[in-house]
XYZ file of C-alpha atoms in Angstrom:
651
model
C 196.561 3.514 176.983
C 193.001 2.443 177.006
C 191.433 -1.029 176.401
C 187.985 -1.205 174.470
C 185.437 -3.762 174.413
C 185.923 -7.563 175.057
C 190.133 -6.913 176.296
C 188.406 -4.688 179.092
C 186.507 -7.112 179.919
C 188.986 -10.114 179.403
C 191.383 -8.161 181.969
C 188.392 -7.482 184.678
C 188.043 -11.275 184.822
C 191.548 -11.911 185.371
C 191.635 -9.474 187.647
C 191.281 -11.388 191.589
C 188.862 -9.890 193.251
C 189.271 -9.209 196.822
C 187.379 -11.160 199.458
C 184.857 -9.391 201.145
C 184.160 -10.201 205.025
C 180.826 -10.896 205.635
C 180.292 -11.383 209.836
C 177.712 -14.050 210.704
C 176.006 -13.659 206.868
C 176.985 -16.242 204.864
C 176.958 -20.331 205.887
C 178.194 -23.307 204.026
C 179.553 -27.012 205.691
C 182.951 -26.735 205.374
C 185.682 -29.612 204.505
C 183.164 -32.582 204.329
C 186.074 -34.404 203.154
C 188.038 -34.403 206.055
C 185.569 -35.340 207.907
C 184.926 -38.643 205.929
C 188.550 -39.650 206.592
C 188.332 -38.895 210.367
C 184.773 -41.231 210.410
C 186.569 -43.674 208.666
C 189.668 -43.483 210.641
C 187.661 -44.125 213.944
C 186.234 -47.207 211.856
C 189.583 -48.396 212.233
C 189.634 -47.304 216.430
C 186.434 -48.957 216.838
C 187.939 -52.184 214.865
C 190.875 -51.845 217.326
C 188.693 -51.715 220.289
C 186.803 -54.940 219.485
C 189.909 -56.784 218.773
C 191.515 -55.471 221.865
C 188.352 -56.913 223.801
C 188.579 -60.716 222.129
C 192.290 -61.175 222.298
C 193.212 -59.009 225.302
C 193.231 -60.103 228.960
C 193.455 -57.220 230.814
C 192.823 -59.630 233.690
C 196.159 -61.247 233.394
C 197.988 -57.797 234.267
C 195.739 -57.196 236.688
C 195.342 -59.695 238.881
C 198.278 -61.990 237.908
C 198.096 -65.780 236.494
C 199.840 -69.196 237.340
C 202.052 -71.232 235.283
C 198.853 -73.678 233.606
C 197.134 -70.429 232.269
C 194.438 -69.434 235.369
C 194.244 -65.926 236.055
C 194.074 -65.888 239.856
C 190.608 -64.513 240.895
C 188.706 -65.580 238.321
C 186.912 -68.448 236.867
C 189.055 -69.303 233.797
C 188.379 -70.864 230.644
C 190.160 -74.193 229.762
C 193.258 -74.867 227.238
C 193.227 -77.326 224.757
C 196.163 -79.221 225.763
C 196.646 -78.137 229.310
C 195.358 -80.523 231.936
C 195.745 -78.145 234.919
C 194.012 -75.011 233.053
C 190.624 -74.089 233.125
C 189.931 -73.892 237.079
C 187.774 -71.504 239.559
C 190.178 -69.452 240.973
C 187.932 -67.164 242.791
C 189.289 -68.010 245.905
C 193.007 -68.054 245.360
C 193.614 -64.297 244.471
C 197.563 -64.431 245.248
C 200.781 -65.631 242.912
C 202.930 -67.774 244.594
C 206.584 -68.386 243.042
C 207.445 -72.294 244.245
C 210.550 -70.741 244.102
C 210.688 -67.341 244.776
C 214.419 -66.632 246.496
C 215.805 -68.477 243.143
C 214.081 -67.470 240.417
C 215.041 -68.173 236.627
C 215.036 -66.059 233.655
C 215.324 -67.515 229.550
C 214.673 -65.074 227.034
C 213.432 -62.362 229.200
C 210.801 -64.880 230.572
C 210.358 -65.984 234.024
C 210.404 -69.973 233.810
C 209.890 -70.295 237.525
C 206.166 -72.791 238.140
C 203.684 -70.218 239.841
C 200.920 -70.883 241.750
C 197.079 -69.334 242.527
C 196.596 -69.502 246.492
C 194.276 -67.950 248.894
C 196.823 -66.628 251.176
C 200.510 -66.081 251.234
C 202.369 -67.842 254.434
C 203.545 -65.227 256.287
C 205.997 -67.639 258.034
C 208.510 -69.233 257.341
C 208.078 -73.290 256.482
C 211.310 -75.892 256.521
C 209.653 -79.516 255.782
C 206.990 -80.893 253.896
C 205.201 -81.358 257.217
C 204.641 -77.953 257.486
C 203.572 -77.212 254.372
C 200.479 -79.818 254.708
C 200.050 -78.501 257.946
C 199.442 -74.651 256.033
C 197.148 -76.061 253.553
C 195.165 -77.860 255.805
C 194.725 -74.839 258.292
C 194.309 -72.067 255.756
C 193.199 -73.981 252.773
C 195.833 -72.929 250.624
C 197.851 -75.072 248.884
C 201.262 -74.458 247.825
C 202.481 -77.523 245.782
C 201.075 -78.497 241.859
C 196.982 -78.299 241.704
C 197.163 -82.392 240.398
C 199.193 -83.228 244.027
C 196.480 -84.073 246.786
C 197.859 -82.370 249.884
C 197.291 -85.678 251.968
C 199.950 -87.119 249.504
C 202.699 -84.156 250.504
C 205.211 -85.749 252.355
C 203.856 -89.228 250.555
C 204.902 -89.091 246.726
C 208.259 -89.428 245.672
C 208.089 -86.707 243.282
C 206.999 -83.943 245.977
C 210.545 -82.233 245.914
C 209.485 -81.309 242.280
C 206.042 -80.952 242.569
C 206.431 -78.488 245.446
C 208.238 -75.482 246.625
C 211.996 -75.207 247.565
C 212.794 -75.780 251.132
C 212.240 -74.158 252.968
C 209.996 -71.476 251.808
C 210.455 -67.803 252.813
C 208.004 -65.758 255.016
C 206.159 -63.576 252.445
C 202.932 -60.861 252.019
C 200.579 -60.012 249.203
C 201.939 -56.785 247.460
C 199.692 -54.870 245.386
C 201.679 -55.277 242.623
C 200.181 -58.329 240.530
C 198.631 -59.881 244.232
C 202.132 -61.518 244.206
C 203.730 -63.308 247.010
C 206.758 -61.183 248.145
C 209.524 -62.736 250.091
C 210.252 -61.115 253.392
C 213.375 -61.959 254.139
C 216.033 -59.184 253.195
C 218.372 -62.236 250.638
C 215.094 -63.444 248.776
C 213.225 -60.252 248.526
C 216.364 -58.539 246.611
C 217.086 -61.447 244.667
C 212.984 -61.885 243.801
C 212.651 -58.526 243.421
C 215.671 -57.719 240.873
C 214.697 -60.576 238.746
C 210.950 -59.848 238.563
C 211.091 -56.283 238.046
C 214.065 -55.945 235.983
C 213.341 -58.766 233.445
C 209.974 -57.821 232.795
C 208.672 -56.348 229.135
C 209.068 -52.312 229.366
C 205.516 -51.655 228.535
C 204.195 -54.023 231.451
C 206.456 -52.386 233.745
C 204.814 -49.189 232.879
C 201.874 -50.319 233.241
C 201.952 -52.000 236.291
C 203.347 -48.752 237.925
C 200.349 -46.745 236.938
C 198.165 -49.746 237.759
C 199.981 -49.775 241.349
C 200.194 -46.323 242.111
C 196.308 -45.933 240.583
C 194.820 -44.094 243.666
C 197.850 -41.732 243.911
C 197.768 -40.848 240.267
C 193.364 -40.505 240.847
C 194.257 -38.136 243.788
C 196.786 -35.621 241.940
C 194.318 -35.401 239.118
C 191.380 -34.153 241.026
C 194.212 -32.028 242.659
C 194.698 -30.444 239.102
C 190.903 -29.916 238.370
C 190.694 -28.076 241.659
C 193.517 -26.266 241.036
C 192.638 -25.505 237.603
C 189.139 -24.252 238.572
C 190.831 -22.087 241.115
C 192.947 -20.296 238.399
C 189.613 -19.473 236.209
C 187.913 -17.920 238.894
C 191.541 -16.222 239.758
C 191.879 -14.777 235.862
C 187.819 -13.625 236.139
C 188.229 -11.481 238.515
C 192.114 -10.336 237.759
C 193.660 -7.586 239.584
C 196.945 -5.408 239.560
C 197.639 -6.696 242.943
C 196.287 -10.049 242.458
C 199.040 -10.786 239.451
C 201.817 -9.647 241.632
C 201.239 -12.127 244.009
C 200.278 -14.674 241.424
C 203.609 -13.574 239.609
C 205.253 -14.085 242.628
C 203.735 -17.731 243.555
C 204.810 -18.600 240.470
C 208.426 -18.075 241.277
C 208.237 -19.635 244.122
C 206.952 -22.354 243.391
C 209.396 -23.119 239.962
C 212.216 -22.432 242.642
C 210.458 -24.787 245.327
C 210.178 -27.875 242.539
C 213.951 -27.169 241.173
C 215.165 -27.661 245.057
C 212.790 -30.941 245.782
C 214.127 -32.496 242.578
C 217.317 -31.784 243.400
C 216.923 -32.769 246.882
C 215.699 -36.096 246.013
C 218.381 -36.824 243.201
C 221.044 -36.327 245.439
C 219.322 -38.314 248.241
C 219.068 -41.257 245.329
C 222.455 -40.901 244.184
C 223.851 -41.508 248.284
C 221.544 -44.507 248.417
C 223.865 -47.303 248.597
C 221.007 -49.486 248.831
C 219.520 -48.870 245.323
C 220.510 -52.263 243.365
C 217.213 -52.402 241.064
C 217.067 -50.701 237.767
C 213.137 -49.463 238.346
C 215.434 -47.292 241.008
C 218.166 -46.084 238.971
C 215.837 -45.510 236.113
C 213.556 -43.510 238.602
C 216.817 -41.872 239.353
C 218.003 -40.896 236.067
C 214.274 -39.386 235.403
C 214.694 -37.223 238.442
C 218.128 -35.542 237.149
C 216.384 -35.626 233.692
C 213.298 -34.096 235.477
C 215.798 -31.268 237.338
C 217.680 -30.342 234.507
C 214.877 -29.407 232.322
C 212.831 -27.781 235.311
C 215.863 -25.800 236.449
C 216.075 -24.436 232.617
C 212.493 -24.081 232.105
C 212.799 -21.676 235.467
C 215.835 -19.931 234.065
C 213.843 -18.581 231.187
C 210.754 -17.817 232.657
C 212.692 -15.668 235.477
C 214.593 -14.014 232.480
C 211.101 -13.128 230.447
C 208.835 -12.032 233.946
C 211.937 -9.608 234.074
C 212.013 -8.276 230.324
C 208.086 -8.177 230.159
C 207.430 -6.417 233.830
C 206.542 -3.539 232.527
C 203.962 -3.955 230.079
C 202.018 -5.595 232.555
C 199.869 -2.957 233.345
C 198.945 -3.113 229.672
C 198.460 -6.438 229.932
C 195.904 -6.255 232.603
C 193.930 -3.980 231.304
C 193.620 -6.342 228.119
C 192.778 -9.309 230.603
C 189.761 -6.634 232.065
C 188.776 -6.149 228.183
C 188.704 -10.293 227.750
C 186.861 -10.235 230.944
C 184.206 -7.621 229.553
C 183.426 -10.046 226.760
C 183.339 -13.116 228.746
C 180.354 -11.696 231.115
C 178.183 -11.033 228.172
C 177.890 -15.171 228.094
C 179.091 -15.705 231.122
C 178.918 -19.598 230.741
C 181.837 -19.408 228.675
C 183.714 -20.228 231.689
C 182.032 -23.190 232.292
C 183.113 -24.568 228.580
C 185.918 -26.841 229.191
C 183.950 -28.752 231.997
C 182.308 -30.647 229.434
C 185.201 -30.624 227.335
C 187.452 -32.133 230.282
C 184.343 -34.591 230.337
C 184.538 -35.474 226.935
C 188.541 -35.819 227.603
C 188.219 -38.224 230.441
C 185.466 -40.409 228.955
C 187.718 -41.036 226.208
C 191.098 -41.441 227.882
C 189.608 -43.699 230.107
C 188.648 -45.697 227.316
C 191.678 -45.197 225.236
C 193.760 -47.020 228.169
C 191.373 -49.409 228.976
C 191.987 -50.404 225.018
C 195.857 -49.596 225.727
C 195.502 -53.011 229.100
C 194.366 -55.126 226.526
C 196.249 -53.962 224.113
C 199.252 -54.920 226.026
C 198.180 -58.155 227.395
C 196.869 -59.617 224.348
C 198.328 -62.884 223.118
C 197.744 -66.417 222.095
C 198.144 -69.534 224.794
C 200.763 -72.034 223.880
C 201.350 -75.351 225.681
C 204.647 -76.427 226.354
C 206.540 -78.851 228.487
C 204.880 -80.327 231.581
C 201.558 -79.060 230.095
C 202.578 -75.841 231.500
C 201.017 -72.386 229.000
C 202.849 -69.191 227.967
C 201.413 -66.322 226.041
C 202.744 -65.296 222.729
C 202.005 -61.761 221.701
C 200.079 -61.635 218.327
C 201.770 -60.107 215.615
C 200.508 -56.442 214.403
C 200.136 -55.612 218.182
C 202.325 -52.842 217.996
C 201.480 -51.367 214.821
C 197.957 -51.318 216.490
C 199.972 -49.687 219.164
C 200.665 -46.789 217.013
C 197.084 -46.410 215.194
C 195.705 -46.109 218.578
C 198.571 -43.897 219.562
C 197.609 -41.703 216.517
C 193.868 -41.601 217.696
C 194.564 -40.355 220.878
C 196.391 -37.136 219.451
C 194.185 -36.506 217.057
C 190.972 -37.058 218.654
C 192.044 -35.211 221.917
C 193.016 -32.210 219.420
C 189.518 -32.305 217.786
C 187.768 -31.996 220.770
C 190.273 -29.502 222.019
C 189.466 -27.522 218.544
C 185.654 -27.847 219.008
C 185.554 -25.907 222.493
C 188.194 -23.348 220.538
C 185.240 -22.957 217.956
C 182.623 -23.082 219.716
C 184.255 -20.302 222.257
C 185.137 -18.132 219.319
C 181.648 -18.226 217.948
C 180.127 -16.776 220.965
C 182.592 -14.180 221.040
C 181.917 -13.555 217.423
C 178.311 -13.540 217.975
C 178.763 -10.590 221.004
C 180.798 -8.579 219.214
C 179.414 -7.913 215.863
C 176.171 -7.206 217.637
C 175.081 -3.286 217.116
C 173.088 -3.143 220.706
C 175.215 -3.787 223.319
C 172.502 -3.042 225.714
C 170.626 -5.776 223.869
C 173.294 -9.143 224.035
C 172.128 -12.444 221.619
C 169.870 -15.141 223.569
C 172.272 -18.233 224.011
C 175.515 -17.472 222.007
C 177.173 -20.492 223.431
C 174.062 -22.626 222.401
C 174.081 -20.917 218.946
C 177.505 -21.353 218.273
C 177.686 -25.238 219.233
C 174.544 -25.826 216.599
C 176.803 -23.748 214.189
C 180.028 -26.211 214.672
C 177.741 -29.314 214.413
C 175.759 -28.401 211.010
C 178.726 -27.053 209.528
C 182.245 -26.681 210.626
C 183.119 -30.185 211.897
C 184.763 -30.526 209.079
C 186.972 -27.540 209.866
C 187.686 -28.954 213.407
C 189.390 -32.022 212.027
C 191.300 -30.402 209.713
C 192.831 -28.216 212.069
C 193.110 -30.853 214.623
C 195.140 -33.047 211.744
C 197.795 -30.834 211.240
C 198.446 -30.382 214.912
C 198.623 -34.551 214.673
C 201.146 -34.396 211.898
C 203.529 -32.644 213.655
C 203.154 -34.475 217.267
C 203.578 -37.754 215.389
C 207.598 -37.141 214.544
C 207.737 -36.335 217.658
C 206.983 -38.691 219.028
C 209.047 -41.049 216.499
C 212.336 -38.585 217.460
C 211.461 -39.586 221.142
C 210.951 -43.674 220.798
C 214.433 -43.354 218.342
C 215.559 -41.203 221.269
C 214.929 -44.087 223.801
C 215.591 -47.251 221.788
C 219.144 -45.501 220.361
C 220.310 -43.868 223.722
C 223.429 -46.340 224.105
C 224.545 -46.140 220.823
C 224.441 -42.566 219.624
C 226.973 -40.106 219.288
C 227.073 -36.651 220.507
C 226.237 -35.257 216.536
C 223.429 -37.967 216.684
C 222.271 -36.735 219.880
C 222.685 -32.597 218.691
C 220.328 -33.053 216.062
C 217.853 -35.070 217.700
C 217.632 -32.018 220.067
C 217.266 -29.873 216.911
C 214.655 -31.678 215.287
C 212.941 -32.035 218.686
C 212.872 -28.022 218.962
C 211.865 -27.203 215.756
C 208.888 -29.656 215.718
C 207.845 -27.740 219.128
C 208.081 -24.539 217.443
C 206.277 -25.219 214.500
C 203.030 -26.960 216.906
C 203.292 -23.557 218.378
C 202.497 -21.569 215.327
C 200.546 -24.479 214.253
C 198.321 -23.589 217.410
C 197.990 -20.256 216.807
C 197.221 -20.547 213.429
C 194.264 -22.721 214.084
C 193.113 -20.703 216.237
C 192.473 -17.589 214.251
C 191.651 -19.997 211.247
C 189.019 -21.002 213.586
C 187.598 -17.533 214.501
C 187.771 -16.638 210.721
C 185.584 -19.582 210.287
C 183.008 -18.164 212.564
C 183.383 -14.999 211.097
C 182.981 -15.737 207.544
C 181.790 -19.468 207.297
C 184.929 -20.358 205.096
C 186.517 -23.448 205.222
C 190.183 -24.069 206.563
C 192.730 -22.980 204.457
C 190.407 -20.083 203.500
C 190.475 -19.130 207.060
C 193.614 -19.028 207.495
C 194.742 -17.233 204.641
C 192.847 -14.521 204.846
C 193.841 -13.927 208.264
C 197.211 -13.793 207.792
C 196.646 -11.629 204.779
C 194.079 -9.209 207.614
C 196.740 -9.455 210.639
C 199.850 -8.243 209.111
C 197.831 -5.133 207.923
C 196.874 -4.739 211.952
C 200.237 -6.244 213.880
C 201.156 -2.986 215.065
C 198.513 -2.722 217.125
C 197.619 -5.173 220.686
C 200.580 -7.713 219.047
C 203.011 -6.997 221.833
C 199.935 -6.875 224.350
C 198.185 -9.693 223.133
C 201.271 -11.963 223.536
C 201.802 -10.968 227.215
C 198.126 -11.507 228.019
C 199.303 -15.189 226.996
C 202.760 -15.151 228.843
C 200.576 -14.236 231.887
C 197.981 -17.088 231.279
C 200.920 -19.542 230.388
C 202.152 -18.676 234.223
C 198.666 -19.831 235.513
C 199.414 -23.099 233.762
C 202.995 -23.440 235.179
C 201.640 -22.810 238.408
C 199.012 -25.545 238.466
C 201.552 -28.180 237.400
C 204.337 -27.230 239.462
C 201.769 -27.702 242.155
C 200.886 -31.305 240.839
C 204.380 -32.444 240.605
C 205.259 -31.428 243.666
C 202.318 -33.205 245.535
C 203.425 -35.945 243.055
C 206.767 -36.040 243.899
C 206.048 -36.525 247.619
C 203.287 -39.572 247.300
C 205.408 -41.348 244.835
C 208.647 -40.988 246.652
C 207.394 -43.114 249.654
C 207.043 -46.271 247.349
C 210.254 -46.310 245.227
C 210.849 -50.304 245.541
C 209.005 -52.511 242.453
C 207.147 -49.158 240.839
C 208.668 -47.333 238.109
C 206.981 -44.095 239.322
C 208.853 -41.366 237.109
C 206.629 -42.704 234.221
C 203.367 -42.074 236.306
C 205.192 -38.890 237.192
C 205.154 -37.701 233.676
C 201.391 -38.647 232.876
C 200.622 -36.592 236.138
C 202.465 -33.317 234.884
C 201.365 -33.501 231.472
C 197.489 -34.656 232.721
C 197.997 -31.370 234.671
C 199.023 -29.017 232.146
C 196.312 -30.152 229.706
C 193.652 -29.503 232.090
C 194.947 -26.522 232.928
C 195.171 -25.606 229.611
C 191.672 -26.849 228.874
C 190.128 -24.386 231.475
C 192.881 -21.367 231.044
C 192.752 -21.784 226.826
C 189.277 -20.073 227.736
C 190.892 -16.651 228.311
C 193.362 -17.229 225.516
C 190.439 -18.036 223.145
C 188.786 -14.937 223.941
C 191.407 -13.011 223.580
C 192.664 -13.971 220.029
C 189.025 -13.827 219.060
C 188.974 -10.521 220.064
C 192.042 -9.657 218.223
C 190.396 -10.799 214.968
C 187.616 -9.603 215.391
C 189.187 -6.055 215.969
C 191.377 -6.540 212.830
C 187.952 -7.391 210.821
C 186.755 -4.348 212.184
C 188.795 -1.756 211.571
C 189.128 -3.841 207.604
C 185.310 -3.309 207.189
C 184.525 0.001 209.037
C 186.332 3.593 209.789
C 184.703 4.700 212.897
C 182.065 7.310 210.480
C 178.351 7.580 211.444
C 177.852 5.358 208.637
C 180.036 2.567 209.167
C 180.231 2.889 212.689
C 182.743 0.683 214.830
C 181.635 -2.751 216.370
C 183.874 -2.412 219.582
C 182.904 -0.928 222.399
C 184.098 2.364 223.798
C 186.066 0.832 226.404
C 188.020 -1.445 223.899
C 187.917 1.824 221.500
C 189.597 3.666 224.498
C 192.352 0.830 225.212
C 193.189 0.302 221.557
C 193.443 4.416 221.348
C 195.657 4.630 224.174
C 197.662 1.590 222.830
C 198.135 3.489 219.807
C 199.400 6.778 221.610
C 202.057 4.914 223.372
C 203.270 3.325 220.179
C 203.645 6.486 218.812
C 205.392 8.136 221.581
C 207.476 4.949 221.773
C 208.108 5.545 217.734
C 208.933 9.305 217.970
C 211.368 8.484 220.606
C 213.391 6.189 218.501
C 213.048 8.324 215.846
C 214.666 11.072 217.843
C 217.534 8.764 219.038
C 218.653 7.609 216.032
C 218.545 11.455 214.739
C 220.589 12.464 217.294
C 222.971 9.619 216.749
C 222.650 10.825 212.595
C 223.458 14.416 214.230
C 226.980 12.991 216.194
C 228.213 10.552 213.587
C 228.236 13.421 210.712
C 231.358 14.449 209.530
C 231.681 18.424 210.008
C 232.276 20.215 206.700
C 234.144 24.058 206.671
């Protein structure tokens, strides 16, 4: 059958026509919208940040405040209403509790008076008498501001006006600059009422404020270590994975045991009465559970994958090839991780005031409490939200920015003759036109750590009243939402290189490499995923170092410090620089892979459409293809012979 005239030409224009790939050709911006809604969506950070800076008081959590509204410390403001507010308290840096070995509690709220002094007594003091004697000898002055302390054992209201008799021997802790009580009945009564009855968040907070310096320490431990693994992947070895392999075992073994160790050692305690310990202990079985199944599996897969990793290596020395024709490529994520740590710093500086923010009230006695605003924790969330998504976009600019220099080296014809500054080239490439892309990407990652996160507060706020079904499908939900980031990931990423490739936008991208990689699976799939199961190691190993280190600095100082919290930031500030620094390697690597698929899509290897790859990735991918087919002629072959013995025999 034949079609004439205009239905022949009708049926051509149905027709779809097939995209063509174009390397480095063609150049367009690329989702402009979605970068409009992430501009305005910082609008609404930047609105957050202000806010958080007029109505927090960051000052209040750190230094600690007295019962009339003074933050200790500082020169305060005064409150309408409060006679005793409003004083320079630059000299009295330390809360006092007038009644520290009795303290009360309504409504979650310490109602106890407190006091800003210069100095705690460090002994003890029975009589009023020796209380004026304190004040006059080290100026500080432990009854009401308005009570002269010449009038101390003189006004007939001193009993209330000052502390309980007698008052306890006590010493600045760290923790808030507050007066602790020394003496073994007050401390554990002070200590169980002021750490147990405090708001969660604050509690949090004032464990990573108080164990600060450890938690600076373990993340420059992390960067070092990090650093170390780059140079350890440039210059991979056979020899040199078998003993990274190896410390990698040993050291997922060596964390199990210490976490272990420690739970036990907390669960024989007798002396643990505070729930900052027993929740420190329930995060260390939580903590050895999932590390001791975490090591399971990776023991089980470094035994089903050891051998394909000679393959493997070779495909790490193929990476490495591309990486030294722009060497800097290495030094990528250091301004990434700079980028990283200029904002996180600033996202928790926002988080402080965040969490101290809140309007004075006076009430009896002309005493002032702080009432958290309203809307503080749905700004709680928005700014949660901004951190994911904004560490993901930067995290998705280095991944396009590393593909593009890849991109740029191998669709190059002279490889005697590399491009001038692909790194440089690639960067101006992302800014003029594929910002766009990077948010999109970035997004979707967002959307699917955000129910996560939801699944995890439920998980928390419901953990007393759930049932084991409630609990199964938490866990289900929970796994699939990991899974699906994972593809997620990947999917971005070769979106990303497409992107580079061809100058489409996202969803472009990313179908036509889906439509371009199932045509060329069979080839480095099985390779290219060990090359990552060997990079994923070098990322185990860095934070199994960190915890460990962090396990032994925050074990010394389990009283008043919820430290498994700290823990946790530690770890995961571990594996994401790690990953920031390793994700280098992994880039290049699933660049390559595209850009191997886009070559073999547009060229046949013929003098006139000559191969892009070199003849050392030409002679890996050959031999990669002989060993599939010996690998495939040997099945074939079994399951003949099994044909051969399961035929019924016919006379």
């Amino acid at each position: 059958m034949r079609c004439l005239g205009a239905k022949c030409l009708v049926s051509a224009e149905r027709t779809p026509r097939q995209r063509q790939w174009r390397p480095q050709i063609y150049r367009k911006c690329t989702d402009t919208t979605w970068l409009f809604l992430f501009f305005l969506f910082w609008t609404g950070l930047m609105f957050i940040t202000g806010y958080s800076v007029v109505a927090g008081a960051t000052g209040r959590l750190l230094f600690g405040y007295d019962s009339f509204g003074n933050v200790c410390g500082k020169k305060n403001y005064p409150v309408e209403g409060a006679p005793l507010s409003g004083q320079d308290m630059t000299l009295k840096k330390h809360v006092f509790f007038m009644n520290s070995c009795n303290l009360e509690v309504k409504d979650g709220k310490l109602v106890s008076t407190t006091l800003c002094i210069s100095s705690c007594p460090e002994e003890q003091l029975d009589t009023l008498e020796e209380i004026q004697l304190f004040a006059k000898n080290n100026g500080s002055f432990l009854c009401v501001y308005n009570l002269n302390s010449s009038n101390y054992t003189q006004n007939p209201h001193a009993d209330s006006l000052c502390p309980r008799l007698p008052v306890p021997p006590s010493k600045s802790f760290p923790l808030f600059n507050r007066c602790i009580p020394q003496t073994p009945e007050c401390y554990s009564l002070f200590a169980s009422v002021l750490v147990n009855d405090v708001d969660t968040l604050h509690r949090i907070l004032s464990g990573i404020m108080s164990g600060r310096d450890t938690i600076l320490g373990l993340c420059i431990l992390s960067l070092g270590l990090s650093l170390a693994m780059v140079f350890t992947f440039r210059f991979i070895t056979t020899l040199l994975v078998h003993t990274f392999i190896a410390l990698v075992i040993l050291g997922l073994l060596f964390v199990c045991g210490v976490l272990w160790w420690l739970y036990y050692d907390y669960a024989n305690d007798l002396s643990i009465a505070l729930d900052t310990e027993r929740e420190n202990m329930t995060c260390l079985l939580g903590f050895a559970v999932v590390s001791t199944v975490l090591t399971a599996v990776l023991l089980v897969l470094i035994f089903v994958l050891r051998k394909r990793m000679k393959l493997a290596i070779e495909l790490l020395w193929v990476t490495n090839k591309a990486i030294s024709s722009s060497p800097f490529l290495l030094f990528q994520p250091l301004w990434t991780f700079a980028i990283l740590i200029f904002f996180w710093v600033l996202w928790v500086a926002v988080l402080l005031s965040l969490g101290t923010a809140g309007a004075a009230q006076v009430i009896e006695g002309g005493q002032v409490e702080y009432k958290p605003l309203s809307g503080i924790w749905y700004m709680w969330w928005y700014h949660l939200v901004g951190l994911i998504w904004t560490s993901e976009f930067i995290l998705a600019c280095q991944q396009i920015t590393v593909a593009g220099a890849v991109v740029t080296s191998y669709f190059n014809r002279n490889k005697n003759d590399p491009p001038d500054s692909p790194i440089l080239s690639s960067l101006s490439i992302l800014f003029c036109y594929h910002q766009g892309t990077a948010v999109k990407g970035s997004f979707l990652i967002t959307m699917v750590r955000i129910p996560r996160t939801i699944l995890m507060y439920i998980h928390n706020t419901l953990k007393d009243k759930r049932s084991a079904l409630a609990r199964s499908m938490f866990r289900c939900c929970f796994c699939c939402f990991c899974c699906l980031d994972r593809c997620l990931r990947h999917l971005n990423q070769n979106a990303y290189t497409t992107t580079a490739i061809n100058g489409t936008d996202f969803c472009t991208s990313a179908k036509d490499t889906l439509k371009l990689l199932s045509k060329n699976s069979s080839h480095l799939t099985s390779v290219n995923c060990i090359g990552h199961f060997i990079i994923f190691l070098g990322k185990v190993l860095v934070v199994c170092f960190t915890v460990f280190g962090g396990l032994m600095a925050f074990n010394y100082h389990r009283v008043l410090q919820v430290w498994a919290i700290p823990l946790l930031l530690v770890a995961f500030f571990a594996y994401l620089v790690a990953h920031s620094f390793l994700s280098v390697f992994e880039t290049v690597l699933d660049s390559l892979f595209v850009c191997f698929a886009v070559d073999l899509e547009t060229n046949d290897g013929s003098s006139e459409k000559p191969y892009f790859m070199d003849q050392e990735f030409l002679s890996f991918v050959k031999r990669m293809n002989k060993l599939n087919n010996a690998r495939a002629q040997r099945e074939e072959n079994l399951r003949n012979q099994e044909g051969t013995e399961l035929r019924p025999i016919v006379r």
